[in-house]
Every structure is written in C-alpha cells, then in structure tokens.
Coordinates of C-alpha atoms in Angstrom, one line a residue:
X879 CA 59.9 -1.4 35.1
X880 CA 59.7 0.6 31.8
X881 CA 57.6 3.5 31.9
X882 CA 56.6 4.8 27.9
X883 CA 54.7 7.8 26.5
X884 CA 54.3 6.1 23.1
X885 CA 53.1 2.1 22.1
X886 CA 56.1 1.9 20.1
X887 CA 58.4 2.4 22.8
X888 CA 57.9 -0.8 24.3
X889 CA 58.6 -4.0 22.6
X890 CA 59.9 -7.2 25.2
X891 CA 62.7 -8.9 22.7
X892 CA 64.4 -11.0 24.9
X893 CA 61.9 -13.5 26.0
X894 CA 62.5 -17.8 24.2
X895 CA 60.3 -20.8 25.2
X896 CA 62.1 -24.3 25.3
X897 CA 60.0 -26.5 23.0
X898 CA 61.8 -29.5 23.8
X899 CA 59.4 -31.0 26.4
X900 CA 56.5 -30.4 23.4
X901 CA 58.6 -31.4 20.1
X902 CA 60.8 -33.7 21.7
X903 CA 63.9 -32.1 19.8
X904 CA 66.0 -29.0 21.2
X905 CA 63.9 -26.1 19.4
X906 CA 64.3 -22.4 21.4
X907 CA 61.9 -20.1 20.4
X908 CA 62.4 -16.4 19.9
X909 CA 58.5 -14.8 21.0
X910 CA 58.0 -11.5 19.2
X911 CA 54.2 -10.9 20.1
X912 CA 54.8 -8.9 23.5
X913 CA 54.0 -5.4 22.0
X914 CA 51.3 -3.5 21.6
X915 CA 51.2 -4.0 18.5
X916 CA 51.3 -7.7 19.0
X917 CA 53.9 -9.3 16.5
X918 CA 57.5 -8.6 14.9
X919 CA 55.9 -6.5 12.4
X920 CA 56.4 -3.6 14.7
X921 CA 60.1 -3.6 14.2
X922 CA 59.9 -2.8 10.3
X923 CA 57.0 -0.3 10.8
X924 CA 59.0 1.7 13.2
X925 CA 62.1 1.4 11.1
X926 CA 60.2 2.3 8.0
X927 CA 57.9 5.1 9.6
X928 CA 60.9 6.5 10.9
X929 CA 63.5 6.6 7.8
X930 CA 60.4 8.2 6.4
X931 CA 60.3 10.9 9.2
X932 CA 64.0 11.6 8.3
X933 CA 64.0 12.1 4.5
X934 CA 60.7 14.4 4.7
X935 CA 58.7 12.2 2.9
X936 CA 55.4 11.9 5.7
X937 CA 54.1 15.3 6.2
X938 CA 51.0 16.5 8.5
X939 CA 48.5 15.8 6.3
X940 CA 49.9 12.4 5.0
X941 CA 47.7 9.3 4.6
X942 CA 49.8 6.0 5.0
X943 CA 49.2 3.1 2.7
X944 CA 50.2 -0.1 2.7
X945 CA 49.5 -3.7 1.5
X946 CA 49.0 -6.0 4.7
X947 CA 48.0 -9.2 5.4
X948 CA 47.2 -8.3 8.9
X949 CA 50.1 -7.6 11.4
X950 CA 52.1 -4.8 9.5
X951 CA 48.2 -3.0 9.2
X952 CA 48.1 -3.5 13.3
X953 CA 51.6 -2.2 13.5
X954 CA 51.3 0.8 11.3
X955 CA 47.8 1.3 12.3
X956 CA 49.5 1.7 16.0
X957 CA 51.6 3.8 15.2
X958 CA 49.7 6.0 13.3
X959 CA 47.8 6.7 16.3
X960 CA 50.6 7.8 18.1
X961 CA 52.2 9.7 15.9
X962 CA 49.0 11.9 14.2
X963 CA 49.0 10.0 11.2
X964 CA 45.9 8.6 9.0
X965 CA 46.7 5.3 8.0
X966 CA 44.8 2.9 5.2
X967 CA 45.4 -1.1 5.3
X968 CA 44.5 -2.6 1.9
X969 CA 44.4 -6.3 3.1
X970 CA 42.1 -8.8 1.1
X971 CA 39.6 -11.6 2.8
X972 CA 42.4 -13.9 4.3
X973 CA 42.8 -11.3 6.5
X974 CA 41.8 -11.8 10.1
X975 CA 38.3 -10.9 11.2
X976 CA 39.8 -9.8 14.3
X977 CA 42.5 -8.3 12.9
X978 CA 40.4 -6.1 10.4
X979 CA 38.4 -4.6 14.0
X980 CA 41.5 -3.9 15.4
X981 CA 43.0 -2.0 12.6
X982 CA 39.7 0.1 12.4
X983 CA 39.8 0.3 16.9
X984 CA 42.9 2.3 16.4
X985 CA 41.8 4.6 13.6
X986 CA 42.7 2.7 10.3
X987 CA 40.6 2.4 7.5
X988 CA 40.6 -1.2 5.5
X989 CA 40.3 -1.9 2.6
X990 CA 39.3 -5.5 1.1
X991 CA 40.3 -6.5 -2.7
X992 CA 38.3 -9.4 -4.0
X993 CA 40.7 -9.8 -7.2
X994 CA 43.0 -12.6 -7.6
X995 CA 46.2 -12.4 -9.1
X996 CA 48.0 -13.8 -12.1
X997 CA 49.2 -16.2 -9.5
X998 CA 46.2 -16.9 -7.5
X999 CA 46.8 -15.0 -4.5
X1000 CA 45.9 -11.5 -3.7
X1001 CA 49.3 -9.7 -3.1
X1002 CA 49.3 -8.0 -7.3
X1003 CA 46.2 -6.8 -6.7
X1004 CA 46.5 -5.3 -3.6
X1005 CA 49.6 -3.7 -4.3
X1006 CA 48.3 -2.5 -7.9
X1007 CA 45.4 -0.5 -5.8
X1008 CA 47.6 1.2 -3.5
X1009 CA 49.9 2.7 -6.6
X1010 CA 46.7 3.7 -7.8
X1011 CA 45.6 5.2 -4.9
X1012 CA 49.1 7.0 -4.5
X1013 CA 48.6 8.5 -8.6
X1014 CA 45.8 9.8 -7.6
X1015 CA 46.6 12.2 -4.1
X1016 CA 50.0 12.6 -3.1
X1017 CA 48.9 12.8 0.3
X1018 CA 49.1 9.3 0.3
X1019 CA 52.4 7.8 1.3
X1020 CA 53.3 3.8 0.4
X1021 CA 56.3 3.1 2.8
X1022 CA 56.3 0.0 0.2
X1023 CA 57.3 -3.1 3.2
X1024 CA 58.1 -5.3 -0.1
X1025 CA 61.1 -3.0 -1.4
X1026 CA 61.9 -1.0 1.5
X1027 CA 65.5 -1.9 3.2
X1028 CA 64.5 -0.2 5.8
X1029 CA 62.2 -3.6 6.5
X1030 CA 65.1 -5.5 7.0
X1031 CA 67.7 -3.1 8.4
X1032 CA 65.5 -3.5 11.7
X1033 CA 65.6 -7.2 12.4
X1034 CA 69.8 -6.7 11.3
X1035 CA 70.1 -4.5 14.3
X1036 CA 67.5 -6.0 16.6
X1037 CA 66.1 -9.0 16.2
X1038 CA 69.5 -11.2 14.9
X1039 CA 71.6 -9.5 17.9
X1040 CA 68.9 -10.2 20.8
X1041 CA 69.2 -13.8 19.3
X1042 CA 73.3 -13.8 19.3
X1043 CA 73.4 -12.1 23.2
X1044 CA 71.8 -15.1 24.4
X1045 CA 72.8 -18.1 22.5
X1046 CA 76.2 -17.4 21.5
X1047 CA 77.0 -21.1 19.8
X1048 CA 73.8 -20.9 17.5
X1049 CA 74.1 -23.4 15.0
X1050 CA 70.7 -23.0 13.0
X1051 CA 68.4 -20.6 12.5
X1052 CA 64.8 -21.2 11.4
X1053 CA 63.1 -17.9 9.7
X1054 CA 59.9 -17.7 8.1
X1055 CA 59.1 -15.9 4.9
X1056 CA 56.7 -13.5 4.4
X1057 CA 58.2 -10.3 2.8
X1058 CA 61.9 -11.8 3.7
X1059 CA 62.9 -8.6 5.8
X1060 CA 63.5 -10.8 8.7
X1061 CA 64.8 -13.7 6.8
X1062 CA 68.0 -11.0 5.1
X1063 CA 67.8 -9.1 8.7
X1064 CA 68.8 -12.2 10.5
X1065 CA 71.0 -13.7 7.5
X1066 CA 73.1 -10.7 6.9
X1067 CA 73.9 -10.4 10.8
X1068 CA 75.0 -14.0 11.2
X1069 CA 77.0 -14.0 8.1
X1070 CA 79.4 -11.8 9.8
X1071 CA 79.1 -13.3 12.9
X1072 CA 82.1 -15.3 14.6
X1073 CA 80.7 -19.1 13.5
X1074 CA 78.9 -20.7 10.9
X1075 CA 75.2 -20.1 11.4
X1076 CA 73.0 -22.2 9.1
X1077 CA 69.7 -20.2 8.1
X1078 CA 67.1 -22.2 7.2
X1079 CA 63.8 -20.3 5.3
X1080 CA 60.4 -21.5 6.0
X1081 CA 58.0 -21.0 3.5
X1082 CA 54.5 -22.4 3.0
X1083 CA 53.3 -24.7 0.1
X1084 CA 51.4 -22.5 -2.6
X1085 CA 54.0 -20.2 -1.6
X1086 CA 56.4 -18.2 -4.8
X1087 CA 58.5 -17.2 -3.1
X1088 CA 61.6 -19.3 -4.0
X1089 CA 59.8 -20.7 -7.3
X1090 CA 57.2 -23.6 -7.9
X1091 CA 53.9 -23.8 -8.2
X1092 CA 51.2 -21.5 -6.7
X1093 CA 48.5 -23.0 -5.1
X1094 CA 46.0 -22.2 -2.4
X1095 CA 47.1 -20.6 1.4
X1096 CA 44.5 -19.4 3.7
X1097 CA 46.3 -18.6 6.9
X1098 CA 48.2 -15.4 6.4
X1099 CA 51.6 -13.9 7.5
X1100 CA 53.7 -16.7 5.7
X1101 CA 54.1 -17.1 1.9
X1102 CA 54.1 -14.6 -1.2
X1103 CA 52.1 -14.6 -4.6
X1104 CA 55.0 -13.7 -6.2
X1105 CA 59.2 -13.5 -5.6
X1106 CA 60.0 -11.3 -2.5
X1107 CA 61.7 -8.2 -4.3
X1108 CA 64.3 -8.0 -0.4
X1109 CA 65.2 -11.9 -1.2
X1110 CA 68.8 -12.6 -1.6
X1111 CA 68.8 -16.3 -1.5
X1112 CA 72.7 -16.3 -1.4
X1113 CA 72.2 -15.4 2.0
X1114 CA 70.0 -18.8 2.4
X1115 CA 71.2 -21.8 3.4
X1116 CA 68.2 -24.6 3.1
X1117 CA 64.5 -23.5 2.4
X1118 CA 61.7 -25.9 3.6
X1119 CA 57.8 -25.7 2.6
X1120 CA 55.3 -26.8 5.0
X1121 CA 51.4 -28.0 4.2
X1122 CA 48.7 -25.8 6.0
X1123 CA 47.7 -28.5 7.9
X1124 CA 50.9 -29.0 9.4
X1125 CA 50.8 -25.5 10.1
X1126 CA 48.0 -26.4 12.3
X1127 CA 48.7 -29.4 13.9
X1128 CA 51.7 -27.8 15.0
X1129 CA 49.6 -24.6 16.5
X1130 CA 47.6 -26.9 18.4
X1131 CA 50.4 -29.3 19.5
X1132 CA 51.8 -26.2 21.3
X1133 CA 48.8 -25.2 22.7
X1134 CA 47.5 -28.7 24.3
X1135 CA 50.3 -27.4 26.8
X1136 CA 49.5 -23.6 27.0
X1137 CA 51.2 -22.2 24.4
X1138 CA 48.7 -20.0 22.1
X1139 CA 50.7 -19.2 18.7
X1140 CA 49.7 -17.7 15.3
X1141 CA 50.1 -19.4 11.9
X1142 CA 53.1 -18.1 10.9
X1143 CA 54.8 -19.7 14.5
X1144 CA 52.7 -23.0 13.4
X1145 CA 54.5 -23.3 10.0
X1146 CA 58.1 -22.3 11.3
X1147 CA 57.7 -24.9 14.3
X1148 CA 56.4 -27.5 11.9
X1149 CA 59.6 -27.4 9.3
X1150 CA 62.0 -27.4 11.9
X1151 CA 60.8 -30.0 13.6
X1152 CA 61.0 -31.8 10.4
X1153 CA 64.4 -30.7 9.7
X1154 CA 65.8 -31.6 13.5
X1155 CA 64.2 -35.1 12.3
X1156 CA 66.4 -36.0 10.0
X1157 CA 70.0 -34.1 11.4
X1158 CA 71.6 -35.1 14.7
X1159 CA 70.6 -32.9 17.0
X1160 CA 73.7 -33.5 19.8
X1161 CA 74.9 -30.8 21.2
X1162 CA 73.5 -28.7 18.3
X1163 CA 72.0 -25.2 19.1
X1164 CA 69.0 -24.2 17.1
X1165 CA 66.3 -21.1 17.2
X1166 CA 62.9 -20.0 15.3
X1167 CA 60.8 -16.9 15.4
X1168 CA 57.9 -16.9 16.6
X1169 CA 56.2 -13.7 14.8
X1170 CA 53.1 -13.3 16.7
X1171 CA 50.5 -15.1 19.5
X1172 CA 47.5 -17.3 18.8
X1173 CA 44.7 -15.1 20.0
X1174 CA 44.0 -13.0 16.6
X1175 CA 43.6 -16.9 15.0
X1176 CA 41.0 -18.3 17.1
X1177 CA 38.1 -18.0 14.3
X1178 CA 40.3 -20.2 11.7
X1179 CA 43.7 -21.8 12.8
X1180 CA 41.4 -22.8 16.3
X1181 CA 38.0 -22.3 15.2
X1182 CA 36.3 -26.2 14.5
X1183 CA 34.4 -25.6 11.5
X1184 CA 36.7 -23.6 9.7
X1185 CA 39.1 -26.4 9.8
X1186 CA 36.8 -28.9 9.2
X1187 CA 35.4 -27.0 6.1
X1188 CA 38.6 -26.5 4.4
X1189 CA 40.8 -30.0 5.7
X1190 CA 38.6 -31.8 6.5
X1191 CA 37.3 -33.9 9.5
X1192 CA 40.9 -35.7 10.5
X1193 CA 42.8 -32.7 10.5
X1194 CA 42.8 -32.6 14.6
X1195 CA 43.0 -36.2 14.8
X1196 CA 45.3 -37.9 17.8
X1197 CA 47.0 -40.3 15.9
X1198 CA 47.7 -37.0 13.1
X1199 CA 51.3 -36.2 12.9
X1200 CA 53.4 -33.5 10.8
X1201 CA 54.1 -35.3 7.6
X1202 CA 54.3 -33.2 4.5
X1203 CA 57.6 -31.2 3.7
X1204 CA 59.2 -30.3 1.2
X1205 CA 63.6 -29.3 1.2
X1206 CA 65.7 -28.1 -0.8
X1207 CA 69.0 -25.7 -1.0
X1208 CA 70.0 -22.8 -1.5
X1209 CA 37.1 3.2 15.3
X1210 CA 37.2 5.3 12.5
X1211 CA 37.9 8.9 11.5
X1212 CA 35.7 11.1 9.5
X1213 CA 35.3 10.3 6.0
X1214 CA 35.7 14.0 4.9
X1215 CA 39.1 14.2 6.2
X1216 CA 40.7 11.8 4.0
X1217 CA 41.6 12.1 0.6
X1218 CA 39.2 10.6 -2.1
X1219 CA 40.6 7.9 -4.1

C-alpha cells in the first residue's frame, strides 16, 4: 500500500476495463480518473509545474494562470495547494458547476469569460485574458498547456508505456483531442515502438482542431476553437469526429452496467466503437483513454433536463443507437494577497 505526503504523488495508471460485454467489440480501456486530482490532466500539470520549478520561472509569490476547461484547473488547482502556490483558472460557462466549486474548495480562484471567439467557442478569449493578465504583474505565471512540450512529454513517458507493459501486441490506439498532448505523447512513443501501432484521434464535431467547420460543443474536455499549436498530424493515423449526442449515449450505455464516465470517455468510446464497426476485429488488439470519471458530469451529460433542453426528448431513447461519424486520414484565499489585474 502507497503511503504519500503530497496529492500528486499518487496517481493508479495501470488499471483497463474490458468493454466488450457493453460494446460488443474488443475495446480495453485505459482509466485515468483514480487521482486526486481526478483525470489525466494531472500528468501534464505535474510535468509542466515541475519543468517550471527547474528553469526558476515559479517563485514564492507566483500566481499560476491558466486557460482550463475544467480538469487541468482541478489538477493545477491541486497542486497548487500542495506546493504553496496561488493558482487562477480562467474557464468560461461550459465549465462544470461542480468543477468550478472544486477548483475554489482547494484554493483557486475562477474566472468566467462570456466572449465568444472568432470561431464560436471560448478558447481566444480565454487565452487573450490570461496574456493580459500576465502584462500586467509578472507575478503571474502562464505554464501555457497549449504550447508547452512539457504537456506532452508526460503521457510519452507515462501514459503510452503503462499502455505498452500490458498489451504488448497493440494494434490500435484510440486518443482523444483536447490540447493534443496525449494524442503526440502516445503517438511519438508508439512510433518507435517494435510494431505498427495505428493511432486513431477522436475529436468532436464543431471541433477545429484538424479543420472544418466550427459549430456548437457543450460538454467540455474534447475539441478546440482553433488548431492545437502541439498537433503534429504526421504522427496521426485516422481522425474520427463524433456528434454530442453520441457522446452521451455512449456515457450512459456504459453506465446502465456501472460504469460512471465523463464526456470526453463518452466521445472516445463512441468513435471507436464506430471504427471497430467497420474493420475486422479478429484477433486485433485495440485501447482508448478514458480521461476522467462521470461524477463531475451528473448536472449535464446525466442530468434529464439538460439533455432534454439542448437534444431533445429522444436523445435517451431505447431503440437510440451511435450513428453519426465522421473519418478521415491522416475555499478561497484573501483577496488582498493576490495581484490586481
């Protein structure tokens, strides 16, 4: 049994659930939520707090900012805690409710931009407030999860090796994209690995991140406003888009038998079920992450009403199948002791 002095010492990496009795096609999944922190986002917050640590760059009196759409706030939030840092999450109102109380639980302020972008999402605005906020104190420190290689550096050297140490004759590998750290983390690894591993990106439709038309996402963690500035899609073999509402069907497929995921899990299972549709599946060995659990989602992705109100009444109905995809290649701390913005 591990015994820790910090949160961020302790994150379970070696744990898959078998979704073939659910899907009906050989799917293992990697779970990434057994941390304190709750989701895979502590990997690149550790990696990223860290190589900060290292080049002098966070001091005493530093204030870490950073865009988030929920779990890299949680993360950072965590760790600031531990470590004696203040930390700021500018998030906008996708953000989880519960989420945003967690965040401020563990000391973080939030911040909320109402702005759309250029593209219709929130992700320009968000980040254009935090440079703003970093001209005007230098006490505030972006670690800047969009650019930083430091984001994907950690899933290269955990997350794609706990997968390799326990399936060995991996075929496919189903990623989802957010900020693509874990997407290039897990592509880079298995390009030098000993066999042919097919990577497959998951991305949401509305999503810019490999081109096409914005349009409207409400469950966060998947997805970018604009072109992820880590994406190399050299490194990419096949990229499929999944529907929102295929995102939920699939989280509440998996939890009919017990299995409480978050969005992000929801749209990675829903594409690669799609995908193991139409490729034969014999004696073929394939893996998706699983970023986080299902309990920060319970007032939208499982919440009635909110589905109702934005898909409509059918969206939960029995006969309602995944059927929309799209492939192609290739508590907080005194005011007065922050800075002002």
């Amino acid at each position: 049994m591990p015994v820790i002095s910090a949160p961020h010492d302790f994150n379970e990496g070696h744990l898959f659930v078998d979704l073939k009795s659910i899907l009906g096609c050989p799917l293992y999944l990697k779970c990434e939520g057994f941390n304190f922190a709750g989701s895979i986002k502590l990997k690149a917050a550790n990696e990223m707090v860290e190589g900060a640590e290292r080049e002098g760059i966070l001091k005493p009196d530093s204030v870490i900012v950073e865009s988030s759409s929920g779990n890299l706030g949680v993360a950072l939030s965590m760790i600031a805690a531990s470590k004696g840092y203040k930390f700021l999450c500018v998030t906008d109102s996708r953000c989880n409710l519960s989420t945003r109380l967690l965040m401020e639980a563990l000391g973080s302020k939030v911040h909320i931009v109402a702005d759309l972008d250029e593209n219709g999402g929130f992700l320009g605005t968000r980040i254009e407030y935090v440079r703003s906020l970093c001209a005007s104190d230098d006490r505030y420190v972006c670690l800047s999860q969009y650019t930083n290689p430091g984001n994907w550096q950690a899933h290269y050297r955990t997350t794609a090796p706990q997968i390799a140490r326990h399936f060995p004759n991996l075929d496919v590998l189903f990623v989802g994209t957010g900020t693509a750290g874990t997407l290039m983390g897990c592509a880079r690894y298995f390009q030098q690995w000993h066999r042919p591993v097919r990577i497959v990106a998951v991305d949401s439709v509305g999503s810019v991140a490999f081109g096409g038309e914005p349009g409207r996402r409400m469950i966060p963690g998947l997805g970018m406003s604009m072109r992820p500035p880590l994406l190399d899609e050299s490194y990419v073999d096949e990229v499929i888009r999944v529907e929102e509402a295929d995102t939920i069907r699939a989280c509440h497929q998996m939890a009919r038998r017990g299995f409480l995921f978050g969005g992000s899990t929801g749209t990675v299972v829903s594409g690669a079920t799609h995908w193991l549709a139409r490729h034969d599946t014999r004696d073929l060995t394939a893996v998706a992450i699983a970023p986080d659990l299902g309990e920060r989602y319970l007032d939208t992705v499982y919440q009635t009403n909110w589905l109702q109100d934005l898909f409509g009444d059918e969206i939960l109905a029995p006969t309602g199948q995944p059927t929309t995809f799209e492939a192609e290649e290739p508590a907080p701390r005194e005011a007065d002791s922050w800075p002002q913005a």
